[in-house]
Amino acid sequence: MAIRCSVGDGIALARVGAGAGLGEAVAAAAMSHAQLGRMERGVTVGMSVDKLSRACAAVGLRLITRAVPGAGPAVD
């Protein structure tokens, strides 16, 4: 949840900082107002890397990810 909120805040701040409205960003990202709005608020569950990358690019950000070793496998 914290990662979604952090990334969403970054997208919203970059969009506002660039002086772009939500309409401009959704057109550039090829997604709906609702999708980008939920992404900015950090409430999108199961966000794809593709959509996240498009949202970032639409507001002038570059998404960089990497996998790093963890403490061990997740066990339910």
XYZ file of N, CA and C in Angstrom:
228
model
N 0.826 -1.188 0.000
C 0.000 0.000 0.000
C 0.872 1.254 0.000
N 1.926 1.275 0.794
C 2.786 2.453 0.877
C 3.449 2.750 -0.460
N 3.825 1.714 -1.189
C 4.456 1.921 -2.490
C 3.455 2.524 -3.461
N 2.218 1.989 -3.474
C 1.188 2.549 -4.362
C 0.958 4.021 -4.068
N 0.870 4.373 -2.798
C 0.633 5.771 -2.417
C 1.809 6.651 -2.804
N 3.012 6.168 -2.581
C 4.201 6.944 -2.904
C 4.311 7.198 -4.401
N 4.112 6.161 -5.201
C 4.191 6.312 -6.650
C 3.049 7.196 -7.140
N 1.867 6.991 -6.605
C 0.721 7.811 -6.992
C 0.943 9.278 -6.674
N 1.487 9.556 -5.498
C 1.803 10.945 -5.130
C 2.812 11.548 -6.100
N 3.809 10.753 -6.475
C 4.825 11.231 -7.416
C 4.233 11.566 -8.769
N 3.317 10.741 -9.235
C 2.663 10.995 -10.523
C 1.825 12.271 -10.435
N 1.052 12.402 -9.371
C 0.205 13.590 -9.203
C 1.047 14.861 -9.096
N 2.105 14.814 -8.310
C 2.968 15.990 -8.151
C 3.643 16.377 -9.462
N 4.101 15.380 -10.206
C 4.747 15.663 -11.493
C 3.748 16.252 -12.477
N 2.527 15.730 -12.475
C 1.499 16.243 -13.381
C 1.171 17.699 -13.060
N 0.917 17.976 -11.798
C 0.594 19.335 -11.380
C 1.787 20.262 -11.611
N 2.989 19.783 -11.303
C 4.198 20.579 -11.502
C 4.436 20.936 -12.960
N 4.001 20.042 -13.846
C 4.153 20.299 -15.274
C 3.031 21.180 -15.814
N 2.068 21.480 -14.946
C 0.938 22.303 -15.368
C -0.058 21.556 -16.230
N -0.045 20.237 -16.148
C -0.943 19.428 -16.963
C -2.200 19.077 -16.181
N -3.313 19.141 -16.847
C -4.566 18.708 -16.246
C -4.707 17.209 -16.362
N -5.666 16.671 -15.652
C -5.900 15.223 -15.700
C -6.250 14.788 -17.122
N -7.014 15.599 -17.831
C -7.398 15.258 -19.206
C -6.206 15.101 -20.130
N -5.246 15.990 -19.996
C -4.037 15.900 -20.826
C -3.247 14.638 -20.497
N -3.132 14.342 -19.203
C -2.356 13.175 -18.776
C -3.016 11.876 -19.212
N -4.341 11.779 -19.098
C -5.002 10.528 -19.487
C -4.907 10.308 -20.994
N -4.949 11.392 -21.768
C -4.799 11.245 -23.217
C -3.407 10.729 -23.555
N -2.394 11.274 -22.896
C -1.016 10.846 -23.155
C -0.766 9.422 -22.667
N -1.424 9.026 -21.578
C -1.222 7.695 -21.005
C -2.147 6.643 -21.611
N -3.100 7.073 -22.415
C -4.081 6.163 -23.029
C -4.818 5.345 -21.979
N -5.369 6.044 -20.979
C -6.190 5.390 -19.960
C -7.313 6.327 -19.567
N -8.253 5.838 -18.797
C -9.404 6.653 -18.424
C -9.069 7.596 -17.269
N -9.928 8.617 -17.115
C -9.778 9.534 -15.983
C -9.818 8.760 -14.670
N -10.746 7.817 -14.589
C -10.905 7.044 -13.361
C -9.651 6.236 -13.042
N -9.069 5.610 -14.061
C -7.862 4.806 -13.834
C -6.715 5.659 -13.314
N -6.450 6.780 -13.973
C -5.326 7.616 -13.552
C -5.616 8.260 -12.197
N -6.853 8.658 -11.978
C -7.215 9.230 -10.678
C -6.997 8.253 -9.540
N -7.405 6.989 -9.743
C -7.183 5.963 -8.708
C -5.698 5.705 -8.511
N -4.952 5.739 -9.618
C -3.509 5.524 -9.532
C -2.861 6.647 -8.715
N -3.248 7.885 -8.985
C -2.683 9.020 -8.250
C -3.033 8.961 -6.764
N -4.210 8.452 -6.442
C -4.622 8.346 -5.030
C -4.056 7.109 -4.347
N -3.423 6.224 -5.101
C -2.823 5.023 -4.523
C -3.819 3.953 -4.152
N -4.982 3.949 -4.811
C -6.004 2.957 -4.468
C -6.174 1.885 -5.541
N -5.341 1.912 -6.563
C -5.408 0.896 -7.610
C -4.710 -0.372 -7.133
N -5.449 -1.467 -7.100
C -4.886 -2.751 -6.704
C -4.573 -3.536 -7.976
N -3.427 -4.188 -8.016
C -3.062 -4.992 -9.180
C -2.672 -4.149 -10.386
N -2.028 -3.034 -10.148
C -1.598 -2.134 -11.205
C -0.539 -2.818 -12.077
N -0.727 -2.784 -13.395
C 0.265 -3.411 -14.272
C 1.465 -2.481 -14.459
N 2.596 -3.073 -14.721
C 3.809 -2.297 -14.977
C 3.608 -1.450 -16.228
N 2.900 -1.976 -17.211
C 2.641 -1.231 -18.441
C 1.851 0.048 -18.157
N 0.758 -0.063 -17.418
C -0.048 1.122 -17.105
C 0.728 2.105 -16.241
N 1.462 1.591 -15.292
C 2.257 2.455 -14.432
C 3.315 3.193 -15.239
N 3.956 2.498 -16.151
C 4.970 3.109 -17.004
C 4.364 4.190 -17.896
N 3.177 3.924 -18.473
C 2.516 4.912 -19.320
C 2.094 6.143 -18.524
N 1.602 5.929 -17.305
C 1.197 7.054 -16.457
C 2.402 7.916 -16.107
N 3.507 7.281 -15.773
C 4.726 8.031 -15.450
C 5.211 8.821 -16.662
N 5.272 8.179 -17.811
C 5.752 8.845 -19.020
C 4.856 10.026 -19.391
N 3.568 9.910 -19.148
C 2.626 10.975 -19.504
C 2.871 12.256 -18.722
N 3.505 12.144 -17.548
C 3.762 13.336 -16.724
C 5.251 13.664 -16.637
N 6.046 13.019 -17.494
C 7.469 13.341 -17.558
C 8.353 12.563 -16.605
N 7.826 11.458 -16.077
C 8.634 10.614 -15.190
C 9.079 9.371 -15.945
N 10.124 8.746 -15.447
C 10.591 7.486 -16.008
C 10.514 6.441 -14.911
N 9.811 5.360 -15.173
C 9.671 4.278 -14.200
C 10.889 3.370 -14.283
N 11.525 3.175 -13.146
C 12.682 2.289 -13.068
C 12.388 1.264 -11.978
N 12.487 -0.006 -12.313
C 12.238 -1.063 -11.329
C 13.384 -2.056 -11.342
N 13.484 -2.799 -10.276
C 14.448 -3.891 -10.238
C 14.047 -4.834 -9.115
N 14.445 -6.058 -9.245
C 14.183 -7.059 -8.215
C 15.465 -7.263 -7.424
N 15.340 -7.323 -6.108
C 16.495 -7.517 -5.241
C 16.215 -8.688 -4.314
N 17.269 -9.371 -3.849
C 17.051 -10.494 -2.948
C 16.347 -10.049 -1.665
N 15.440 -10.857 -1.229
C 14.721 -10.573 0.009
C 15.192 -11.464 1.130
N 14.425 -11.480 2.193
C 14.784 -12.273 3.369
C 14.477 -13.751 3.161
N 13.746 -14.063 2.149
C 13.385 -15.450 1.884
C 12.052 -15.478 1.161
N 11.619 -16.672 0.796
C 10.355 -16.767 0.064
C 9.163 -16.408 0.966
N 8.161 -15.805 0.343
C 6.937 -15.488 1.085
C 6.182 -16.775 1.356
N 5.709 -16.929 2.558
C 4.985 -18.141 2.944
C 3.648 -17.713 3.529
N 2.589 -18.305 3.013
C 1.254 -18.026 3.570
C 0.858 -19.088 4.558
